[in-house]
Amino acid sequence: MPSFHHGDVEIAFIDEGAGEPIVLVHGFASSKNVNWIYPTWVSDLVKAGRRVIALDNRGHGESAKLYDAAQYEIATMAGDVIALMDHLGIARADIMGYSLGSRMTAILARENSDRVRSAILGGIGIGLIEGGGPGEAVALALEAPSLDDVTDPVGRTFRAFADQTRSDRRALAACLRGSRRLMTREEAAGIRVPVLIAVGSKDEIAGSASALGRIIPGSEVLDIPNRDHMRAVGDKVYKTGVIDFLSRRK
């Protein structure tokens, strides 16, 4: 598995296909494999004629595990994406995130618009601004001795997912505590790149896609029918909508 160093932090990634580049940024407690490879996003985008780059966020997958919450500030994590693009000599790319990855993508769209051809915000709606995603209860669930010790329902969901993916739970807890900063309404309104917001209609974590769409100028909203936060990732409606959106970018 290829990797590079951003400062002292080793970041694992894949780079497949040829054509216009798209960078995929996975969600909290996930990985490039779980979020993008297993649901066939990578192969589908390659078939659509794209060069597909996906990284394991710091603290996740095969990337370095860090235990200081300060090392997971959301802008720092977003900086890993730019560093990867620099490493690969990519001046500009479409970027698609999911959940935490979308919060990173939104920062890049706002602060590094010259590097972002378009931004696809999967699994995040008005929660980008208002919060409502996993909080301290999830961090505590990750640190609990076992799943049986967790009573909080959201905490149980994320703890079970972390166990299933064999994640470093202590690194994830640090990531959760360090990456909580939300985007302000004014910051979101300042995003000027083309944006697609894609959220499952039963997603109670992301918040309203249409509410966020009303804030980000010119953004498009894609509702993924009858899908919650975990099950929207590989949905055909999501994939078809993304490939259509990308085909219309200039």
PDB file of C-alpha atoms in Angstrom:
ATOM      1  CA  MET A   1       0.000   0.000   0.000  1.00  0.00           C
ATOM      2  CA  PRO A   2       1.562   3.335  -1.000  1.00  0.00           C
ATOM      3  CA  SER A   3       2.032   5.998   1.644  1.00  0.00           C
ATOM      4  CA  PHE A   4       3.736   9.351   2.148  1.00  0.00           C
ATOM      5  CA  HIS A   5       4.610  11.569   5.095  1.00  0.00           C
ATOM      6  CA  HIS A   6       2.935  14.868   5.888  1.00  0.00           C
ATOM      7  CA  GLY A   7       5.391  16.137   8.441  1.00  0.00           C
ATOM      8  CA  ASP A   8       5.853  13.230  10.845  1.00  0.00           C
ATOM      9  CA  VAL A   9       2.484  11.651  10.013  1.00  0.00           C
ATOM     10  CA  GLU A  10       2.396   8.724   7.597  1.00  0.00           C
ATOM     11  CA  ILE A  11      -0.698   8.697   5.383  1.00  0.00           C
ATOM     12  CA  ALA A  12      -1.717   5.619   3.360  1.00  0.00           C
ATOM     13  CA  PHE A  13      -3.514   6.037   0.055  1.00  0.00           C
ATOM     14  CA  ILE A  14      -4.475   4.435  -3.234  1.00  0.00           C
ATOM     15  CA  ASP A  15      -4.185   5.944  -6.722  1.00  0.00           C
ATOM     16  CA  GLU A  16      -6.020   4.117  -9.506  1.00  0.00           C
ATOM     17  CA  GLY A  17      -7.290   4.790 -13.008  1.00  0.00           C
ATOM     18  CA  ALA A  18      -6.616   7.647 -15.403  1.00  0.00           C
ATOM     19  CA  GLY A  19      -8.397  10.850 -16.315  1.00  0.00           C
ATOM     20  CA  GLU A  20      -9.588  13.826 -14.301  1.00  0.00           C
ATOM     21  CA  PRO A  21      -8.597  13.255 -10.643  1.00  0.00           C
ATOM     22  CA  ILE A  22     -11.063  12.858  -7.806  1.00  0.00           C
ATOM     23  CA  VAL A  23      -9.957  12.542  -4.177  1.00  0.00           C
ATOM     24  CA  LEU A  24     -12.158  10.531  -1.799  1.00  0.00           C
ATOM     25  CA  VAL A  25     -12.137  11.368   1.924  1.00  0.00           C
ATOM     26  CA  HIS A  26     -13.801   8.855   4.215  1.00  0.00           C
ATOM     27  CA  GLY A  27     -15.846   9.318   7.357  1.00  0.00           C
ATOM     28  CA  PHE A  28     -15.107   8.957  11.054  1.00  0.00           C
ATOM     29  CA  ALA A  29     -14.190   5.427  12.194  1.00  0.00           C
ATOM     30  CA  SER A  30     -14.152   4.254   8.577  1.00  0.00           C
ATOM     31  CA  SER A  31     -11.313   3.865   6.042  1.00  0.00           C
ATOM     32  CA  LYS A  32     -10.682   4.100   2.335  1.00  0.00           C
ATOM     33  CA  ASN A  33     -11.514   0.414   2.061  1.00  0.00           C
ATOM     34  CA  VAL A  34     -14.763   0.470   4.018  1.00  0.00           C
ATOM     35  CA  ASN A  35     -16.042   3.790   2.658  1.00  0.00           C
ATOM     36  CA  TRP A  36     -14.886   3.620  -0.959  1.00  0.00           C
ATOM     37  CA  ILE A  37     -13.383   0.318  -2.108  1.00  0.00           C
ATOM     38  CA  TYR A  38     -15.827  -2.242  -0.699  1.00  0.00           C
ATOM     39  CA  PRO A  39     -18.950  -0.319  -1.871  1.00  0.00           C
ATOM     40  CA  THR A  40     -17.293  -0.224  -5.363  1.00  0.00           C
ATOM     41  CA  TRP A  41     -16.983   3.566  -5.507  1.00  0.00           C
ATOM     42  CA  VAL A  42     -13.373   3.308  -6.674  1.00  0.00           C
ATOM     43  CA  SER A  43     -14.052   0.771  -9.429  1.00  0.00           C
ATOM     44  CA  ASP A  44     -17.213   2.595 -10.572  1.00  0.00           C
ATOM     45  CA  LEU A  45     -15.415   5.939 -10.814  1.00  0.00           C
ATOM     46  CA  VAL A  46     -12.482   4.350 -12.654  1.00  0.00           C
ATOM     47  CA  LYS A  47     -14.979   2.841 -15.118  1.00  0.00           C
ATOM     48  CA  ALA A  48     -16.430   6.346 -15.531  1.00  0.00           C
ATOM     49  CA  GLY A  49     -13.012   7.510 -16.723  1.00  0.00           C
ATOM     50  CA  ARG A  50     -11.651   9.074 -13.560  1.00  0.00           C
ATOM     51  CA  ARG A  51      -8.331   8.898 -11.757  1.00  0.00           C
ATOM     52  CA  VAL A  52      -9.333   7.968  -8.213  1.00  0.00           C
ATOM     53  CA  ILE A  53      -7.249   8.807  -5.144  1.00  0.00           C
ATOM     54  CA  ALA A  54      -8.397   7.804  -1.677  1.00  0.00           C
ATOM     55  CA  LEU A  55      -6.561   8.212   1.603  1.00  0.00           C
ATOM     56  CA  ASP A  56      -6.846   6.790   5.083  1.00  0.00           C
ATOM     57  CA  ASN A  57      -7.311   9.791   7.364  1.00  0.00           C
ATOM     58  CA  ARG A  58      -4.792  10.109  10.185  1.00  0.00           C
ATOM     59  CA  GLY A  59      -5.829   7.792  13.025  1.00  0.00           C
ATOM     60  CA  HIS A  60      -7.700   5.508  10.623  1.00  0.00           C
ATOM     61  CA  GLY A  61      -7.044   2.490   8.422  1.00  0.00           C
ATOM     62  CA  GLU A  62      -3.391   2.032   7.570  1.00  0.00           C
ATOM     63  CA  SER A  63      -2.350   5.617   8.364  1.00  0.00           C
ATOM     64  CA  ALA A  64      -0.490   6.683  11.511  1.00  0.00           C
ATOM     65  CA  LYS A  65      -2.353   6.426  14.810  1.00  0.00           C
ATOM     66  CA  LEU A  66      -2.066   9.531  16.978  1.00  0.00           C
ATOM     67  CA  TYR A  67      -3.380   9.909  20.527  1.00  0.00           C
ATOM     68  CA  ASP A  68      -3.274  13.671  21.095  1.00  0.00           C
ATOM     69  CA  ALA A  69      -6.617  15.309  20.240  1.00  0.00           C
ATOM     70  CA  ALA A  70      -4.783  18.468  19.123  1.00  0.00           C
ATOM     71  CA  GLN A  71      -3.316  16.527  16.183  1.00  0.00           C
ATOM     72  CA  TYR A  72      -6.819  16.001  14.776  1.00  0.00           C
ATOM     73  CA  GLU A  73      -7.944  19.597  14.427  1.00  0.00           C
ATOM     74  CA  ILE A  74     -10.227  19.567  11.380  1.00  0.00           C
ATOM     75  CA  ALA A  75      -8.092  21.995   9.351  1.00  0.00           C
ATOM     76  CA  THR A  76      -5.009  19.884  10.115  1.00  0.00           C
ATOM     77  CA  MET A  77      -6.789  16.783   8.842  1.00  0.00           C
ATOM     78  CA  ALA A  78      -7.893  18.683   5.730  1.00  0.00           C
ATOM     79  CA  GLY A  79      -4.268  19.675   5.222  1.00  0.00           C
ATOM     80  CA  ASP A  80      -3.396  16.005   4.760  1.00  0.00           C
ATOM     81  CA  VAL A  81      -5.537  16.006   1.603  1.00  0.00           C
ATOM     82  CA  ILE A  82      -3.670  18.971   0.112  1.00  0.00           C
ATOM     83  CA  ALA A  83      -0.363  17.366   1.091  1.00  0.00           C
ATOM     84  CA  LEU A  84      -1.394  14.185  -0.732  1.00  0.00           C
ATOM     85  CA  MET A  85      -2.310  16.190  -3.845  1.00  0.00           C
ATOM     86  CA  ASP A  86       1.079  17.901  -3.649  1.00  0.00           C
ATOM     87  CA  HIS A  87       2.804  14.532  -3.246  1.00  0.00           C
ATOM     88  CA  LEU A  88       1.083  13.268  -6.415  1.00  0.00           C
ATOM     89  CA  GLY A  89       1.596  16.512  -8.343  1.00  0.00           C
ATOM     90  CA  ILE A  90      -2.133  17.178  -8.646  1.00  0.00           C
ATOM     91  CA  ALA A  91      -2.869  20.893  -8.912  1.00  0.00           C
ATOM     92  CA  ARG A  92      -6.664  20.641  -8.832  1.00  0.00           C
ATOM     93  CA  ALA A  93      -9.181  17.865  -8.228  1.00  0.00           C
ATOM     94  CA  ASP A  94     -12.790  17.105  -7.500  1.00  0.00           C
ATOM     95  CA  ILE A  95     -13.061  16.104  -3.842  1.00  0.00           C
ATOM     96  CA  MET A  96     -15.763  13.899  -2.357  1.00  0.00           C
ATOM     97  CA  GLY A  97     -16.080  13.406   1.379  1.00  0.00           C
ATOM     98  CA  TYR A  98     -18.439  11.471   3.568  1.00  0.00           C
ATOM     99  CA  SER A  99     -19.468  12.672   7.048  1.00  0.00           C
ATOM    100  CA  LEU A 100     -16.205  13.764   8.749  1.00  0.00           C
ATOM    101  CA  GLY A 101     -14.608  13.613   5.303  1.00  0.00           C
ATOM    102  CA  SER A 102     -17.222  16.077   4.074  1.00  0.00           C
ATOM    103  CA  ARG A 103     -16.428  18.490   6.881  1.00  0.00           C
ATOM    104  CA  MET A 104     -12.805  18.309   5.771  1.00  0.00           C
ATOM    105  CA  THR A 105     -13.889  18.796   2.150  1.00  0.00           C
ATOM    106  CA  ALA A 106     -15.975  21.844   3.032  1.00  0.00           C
ATOM    107  CA  ILE A 107     -12.935  23.463   4.650  1.00  0.00           C
ATOM    108  CA  LEU A 108     -10.879  22.753   1.544  1.00  0.00           C
ATOM    109  CA  ALA A 109     -13.606  24.212  -0.683  1.00  0.00           C
ATOM    110  CA  ARG A 110     -13.611  27.339   1.452  1.00  0.00           C
ATOM    111  CA  GLU A 111      -9.894  27.771   2.147  1.00  0.00           C
ATOM    112  CA  ASN A 112      -8.247  26.106  -0.877  1.00  0.00           C
ATOM    113  CA  SER A 113     -10.719  26.849  -3.656  1.00  0.00           C
ATOM    114  CA  ASP A 114      -7.917  27.038  -6.219  1.00  0.00           C
ATOM    115  CA  ARG A 115      -7.239  23.328  -5.588  1.00  0.00           C
ATOM    116  CA  VAL A 116     -10.888  22.159  -5.549  1.00  0.00           C
ATOM    117  CA  ARG A 117     -12.635  21.727  -8.897  1.00  0.00           C
ATOM    118  CA  SER A 118     -15.860  20.731  -7.147  1.00  0.00           C
ATOM    119  CA  ALA A 119     -16.881  19.459  -3.708  1.00  0.00           C
ATOM    120  CA  ILE A 120     -19.242  16.585  -3.000  1.00  0.00           C
ATOM    121  CA  LEU A 121     -20.476  16.596   0.592  1.00  0.00           C
ATOM    122  CA  GLY A 122     -21.862  13.140   1.333  1.00  0.00           C
ATOM    123  CA  GLY A 123     -23.452  12.318   4.677  1.00  0.00           C
ATOM    124  CA  ILE A 124     -23.473  15.908   5.942  1.00  0.00           C
ATOM    125  CA  GLY A 125     -26.223  18.507   5.888  1.00  0.00           C
ATOM    126  CA  ILE A 126     -26.899  21.367   8.251  1.00  0.00           C
ATOM    127  CA  GLY A 127     -24.919  19.392  10.845  1.00  0.00           C
ATOM    128  CA  LEU A 128     -21.873  20.963   9.190  1.00  0.00           C
ATOM    129  CA  ILE A 129     -22.923  24.184  10.931  1.00  0.00           C
ATOM    130  CA  GLU A 130     -25.227  23.130  13.754  1.00  0.00           C
ATOM    131  CA  GLY A 131     -23.493  19.941  14.867  1.00  0.00           C
ATOM    132  CA  GLY A 132     -25.439  16.956  16.107  1.00  0.00           C
ATOM    133  CA  GLY A 133     -23.079  14.218  15.028  1.00  0.00           C
ATOM    134  CA  PRO A 134     -21.114  11.918  17.345  1.00  0.00           C
ATOM    135  CA  GLY A 135     -19.989  13.642  20.539  1.00  0.00           C
ATOM    136  CA  GLU A 136     -18.401  12.833  23.880  1.00  0.00           C
ATOM    137  CA  ALA A 137     -20.741   9.888  24.452  1.00  0.00           C
ATOM    138  CA  VAL A 138     -19.234   8.227  21.383  1.00  0.00           C
ATOM    139  CA  ALA A 139     -15.676   8.966  22.544  1.00  0.00           C
ATOM    140  CA  LEU A 140     -16.488   7.348  25.891  1.00  0.00           C
ATOM    141  CA  ALA A 141     -18.069   4.394  24.103  1.00  0.00           C
ATOM    142  CA  LEU A 142     -14.889   3.908  22.117  1.00  0.00           C
ATOM    143  CA  GLU A 143     -12.866   3.900  25.331  1.00  0.00           C
ATOM    144  CA  ALA A 144     -15.191   1.486  27.182  1.00  0.00           C
ATOM    145  CA  PRO A 145     -13.827  -1.987  27.986  1.00  0.00           C
ATOM    146  CA  SER A 146     -16.396  -3.665  25.731  1.00  0.00           C
ATOM    147  CA  LEU A 147     -19.568  -3.027  23.745  1.00  0.00           C
ATOM    148  CA  ASP A 148     -21.558  -4.542  26.616  1.00  0.00           C
ATOM    149  CA  ASP A 149     -20.447  -1.616  28.789  1.00  0.00           C
ATOM    150  CA  VAL A 150     -21.976   0.968  26.403  1.00  0.00           C
ATOM    151  CA  THR A 151     -25.576   2.051  26.946  1.00  0.00           C
ATOM    152  CA  ASP A 152     -25.784   5.181  24.778  1.00  0.00           C
ATOM    153  CA  PRO A 153     -27.450   4.103  21.485  1.00  0.00           C
ATOM    154  CA  VAL A 154     -25.327   6.296  19.205  1.00  0.00           C
ATOM    155  CA  GLY A 155     -22.245   5.282  21.148  1.00  0.00           C
ATOM    156  CA  ARG A 156     -23.144   1.622  20.679  1.00  0.00           C
ATOM    157  CA  THR A 157     -23.511   2.125  16.918  1.00  0.00           C
ATOM    158  CA  PHE A 158     -20.084   3.696  16.524  1.00  0.00           C
ATOM    159  CA  ARG A 159     -18.408   1.292  18.968  1.00  0.00           C
ATOM    160  CA  ALA A 160     -19.820  -1.699  17.081  1.00  0.00           C
ATOM    161  CA  PHE A 161     -18.642  -0.175  13.790  1.00  0.00           C
ATOM    162  CA  ALA A 162     -15.155   0.460  15.197  1.00  0.00           C
ATOM    163  CA  ASP A 163     -14.977  -3.111  16.474  1.00  0.00           C
ATOM    164  CA  GLN A 164     -16.159  -4.438  13.120  1.00  0.00           C
ATOM    165  CA  THR A 165     -13.475  -2.479  11.244  1.00  0.00           C
ATOM    166  CA  ARG A 166     -10.817  -3.394  13.851  1.00  0.00           C
ATOM    167  CA  SER A 167      -9.993   0.252  14.344  1.00  0.00           C
ATOM    168  CA  ASP A 168      -7.656   1.745  16.933  1.00  0.00           C
ATOM    169  CA  ARG A 169     -10.378   2.953  19.304  1.00  0.00           C
ATOM    170  CA  ARG A 170      -8.093   5.177  21.378  1.00  0.00           C
ATOM    171  CA  ALA A 171      -6.948   7.006  18.238  1.00  0.00           C
ATOM    172  CA  LEU A 172     -10.573   7.394  17.157  1.00  0.00           C
ATOM    173  CA  ALA A 173     -11.551   8.874  20.512  1.00  0.00           C
ATOM    174  CA  ALA A 174      -8.727  11.422  20.185  1.00  0.00           C
ATOM    175  CA  CYS A 175      -9.843  12.193  16.624  1.00  0.00           C
ATOM    176  CA  LEU A 176     -13.425  12.747  17.714  1.00  0.00           C
ATOM    177  CA  ARG A 177     -12.411  15.133  20.475  1.00  0.00           C
ATOM    178  CA  GLY A 178      -9.984  17.042  18.262  1.00  0.00           C
ATOM    179  CA  SER A 179     -12.094  17.458  15.121  1.00  0.00           C
ATOM    180  CA  ARG A 180     -15.260  18.945  16.585  1.00  0.00           C
ATOM    181  CA  ARG A 181     -14.955  22.485  15.284  1.00  0.00           C
ATOM    182  CA  LEU A 182     -17.992  23.374  13.202  1.00  0.00           C
ATOM    183  CA  MET A 183     -18.140  25.637  10.185  1.00  0.00           C
ATOM    184  CA  THR A 184     -19.943  28.924  10.723  1.00  0.00           C
ATOM    185  CA  ARG A 185     -22.897  29.927   8.558  1.00  0.00           C
ATOM    186  CA  GLU A 186     -20.775  32.756   7.146  1.00  0.00           C
ATOM    187  CA  GLU A 187     -17.927  30.401   6.247  1.00  0.00           C
ATOM    188  CA  ALA A 188     -20.295  28.000   4.478  1.00  0.00           C
ATOM    189  CA  ALA A 189     -21.897  30.894   2.608  1.00  0.00           C
ATOM    190  CA  GLY A 190     -18.430  31.837   1.376  1.00  0.00           C
ATOM    191  CA  ILE A 191     -17.891  28.558  -0.498  1.00  0.00           C
ATOM    192  CA  ARG A 192     -17.704  29.376  -4.195  1.00  0.00           C
ATOM    193  CA  VAL A 193     -16.843  26.082  -5.899  1.00  0.00           C
ATOM    194  CA  PRO A 194     -19.590  23.839  -7.355  1.00  0.00           C
ATOM    195  CA  VAL A 195     -21.067  21.753  -4.514  1.00  0.00           C
ATOM    196  CA  LEU A 196     -23.270  18.651  -4.384  1.00  0.00           C
ATOM    197  CA  ILE A 197     -24.820  17.783  -1.004  1.00  0.00           C
ATOM    198  CA  ALA A 198     -25.906  14.124  -0.813  1.00  0.00           C
ATOM    199  CA  VAL A 199     -27.689  12.844   2.303  1.00  0.00           C
ATOM    200  CA  GLY A 200     -29.874   9.833   3.038  1.00  0.00           C
ATOM    201  CA  SER A 201     -33.520  10.709   3.644  1.00  0.00           C
ATOM    202  CA  LYS A 202     -33.425   8.751   6.927  1.00  0.00           C
ATOM    203  CA  ASP A 203     -30.052  10.119   8.062  1.00  0.00           C
ATOM    204  CA  GLU A 204     -30.528  11.483  11.591  1.00  0.00           C
ATOM    205  CA  ILE A 205     -26.835  12.302  12.037  1.00  0.00           C
ATOM    206  CA  ALA A 206     -26.143  14.552   9.029  1.00  0.00           C
ATOM    207  CA  GLY A 207     -28.979  17.033   9.451  1.00  0.00           C
ATOM    208  CA  SER A 208     -31.003  18.523   6.612  1.00  0.00           C
ATOM    209  CA  ALA A 209     -29.318  18.605   3.199  1.00  0.00           C
ATOM    210  CA  SER A 210     -31.725  21.226   1.880  1.00  0.00           C
ATOM    211  CA  ALA A 211     -31.046  23.514   4.857  1.00  0.00           C
ATOM    212  CA  LEU A 212     -27.326  23.440   4.066  1.00  0.00           C
ATOM    213  CA  GLY A 213     -28.106  23.850   0.378  1.00  0.00           C
ATOM    214  CA  ARG A 214     -29.873  27.115   1.104  1.00  0.00           C
ATOM    215  CA  ILE A 215     -26.664  28.466   2.674  1.00  0.00           C
ATOM    216  CA  ILE A 216     -24.002  27.365   0.153  1.00  0.00           C
ATOM    217  CA  PRO A 217     -24.522  29.471  -2.999  1.00  0.00           C
ATOM    218  CA  GLY A 218     -25.433  27.507  -6.119  1.00  0.00           C
ATOM    219  CA  SER A 219     -25.179  24.130  -4.418  1.00  0.00           C
ATOM    220  CA  GLU A 220     -27.197  21.122  -5.578  1.00  0.00           C
ATOM    221  CA  VAL A 221     -28.959  18.736  -3.207  1.00  0.00           C
ATOM    222  CA  LEU A 222     -29.305  14.987  -3.767  1.00  0.00           C
ATOM    223  CA  ASP A 223     -31.678  13.101  -1.484  1.00  0.00           C
ATOM    224  CA  ILE A 224     -30.772   9.416  -1.162  1.00  0.00           C
ATOM    225  CA  PRO A 225     -34.151   7.709  -0.588  1.00  0.00           C
ATOM    226  CA  ASN A 226     -34.769   5.487   2.446  1.00  0.00           C
ATOM    227  CA  ARG A 227     -31.147   5.427   3.567  1.00  0.00           C
ATOM    228  CA  ASP A 228     -29.681   6.269   6.967  1.00  0.00           C
ATOM    229  CA  HIS A 229     -26.165   7.505   7.690  1.00  0.00           C
ATOM    230  CA  MET A 230     -24.493   4.110   7.493  1.00  0.00           C
ATOM    231  CA  ARG A 231     -26.461   2.675   4.565  1.00  0.00           C
ATOM    232  CA  ALA A 232     -26.356   5.626   2.164  1.00  0.00           C
ATOM    233  CA  VAL A 233     -22.684   5.138   1.309  1.00  0.00           C
ATOM    234  CA  GLY A 234     -23.008   2.550  -1.461  1.00  0.00           C
ATOM    235  CA  ASP A 235     -26.479   3.496  -2.707  1.00  0.00           C
ATOM    236  CA  LYS A 236     -27.067   3.476  -6.487  1.00  0.00           C
ATOM    237  CA  VAL A 237     -28.945   6.797  -6.396  1.00  0.00           C
ATOM    238  CA  TYR A 238     -25.941   8.371  -4.665  1.00  0.00           C
ATOM    239  CA  LYS A 239     -23.512   6.975  -7.239  1.00  0.00           C
ATOM    240  CA  THR A 240     -25.629   7.933 -10.237  1.00  0.00           C
ATOM    241  CA  GLY A 241     -26.110  11.448  -8.886  1.00  0.00           C
ATOM    242  CA  VAL A 242     -22.403  11.927  -8.229  1.00  0.00           C
ATOM    243  CA  ILE A 243     -21.326  10.680 -11.652  1.00  0.00           C
ATOM    244  CA  ASP A 244     -23.903  12.966 -13.283  1.00  0.00           C
ATOM    245  CA  PHE A 245     -22.701  15.924 -11.210  1.00  0.00           C
ATOM    246  CA  LEU A 246     -19.080  15.240 -12.137  1.00  0.00           C
ATOM    247  CA  SER A 247     -19.934  14.934 -15.832  1.00  0.00           C
ATOM    248  CA  ARG A 248     -21.270  18.505 -15.786  1.00  0.00           C
ATOM    249  CA  ARG A 249     -18.199  20.098 -14.234  1.00  0.00           C
ATOM    250  CA  LYS A 250     -16.056  22.325 -16.400  1.00  0.00           C
TER     251      LYS A 250
END
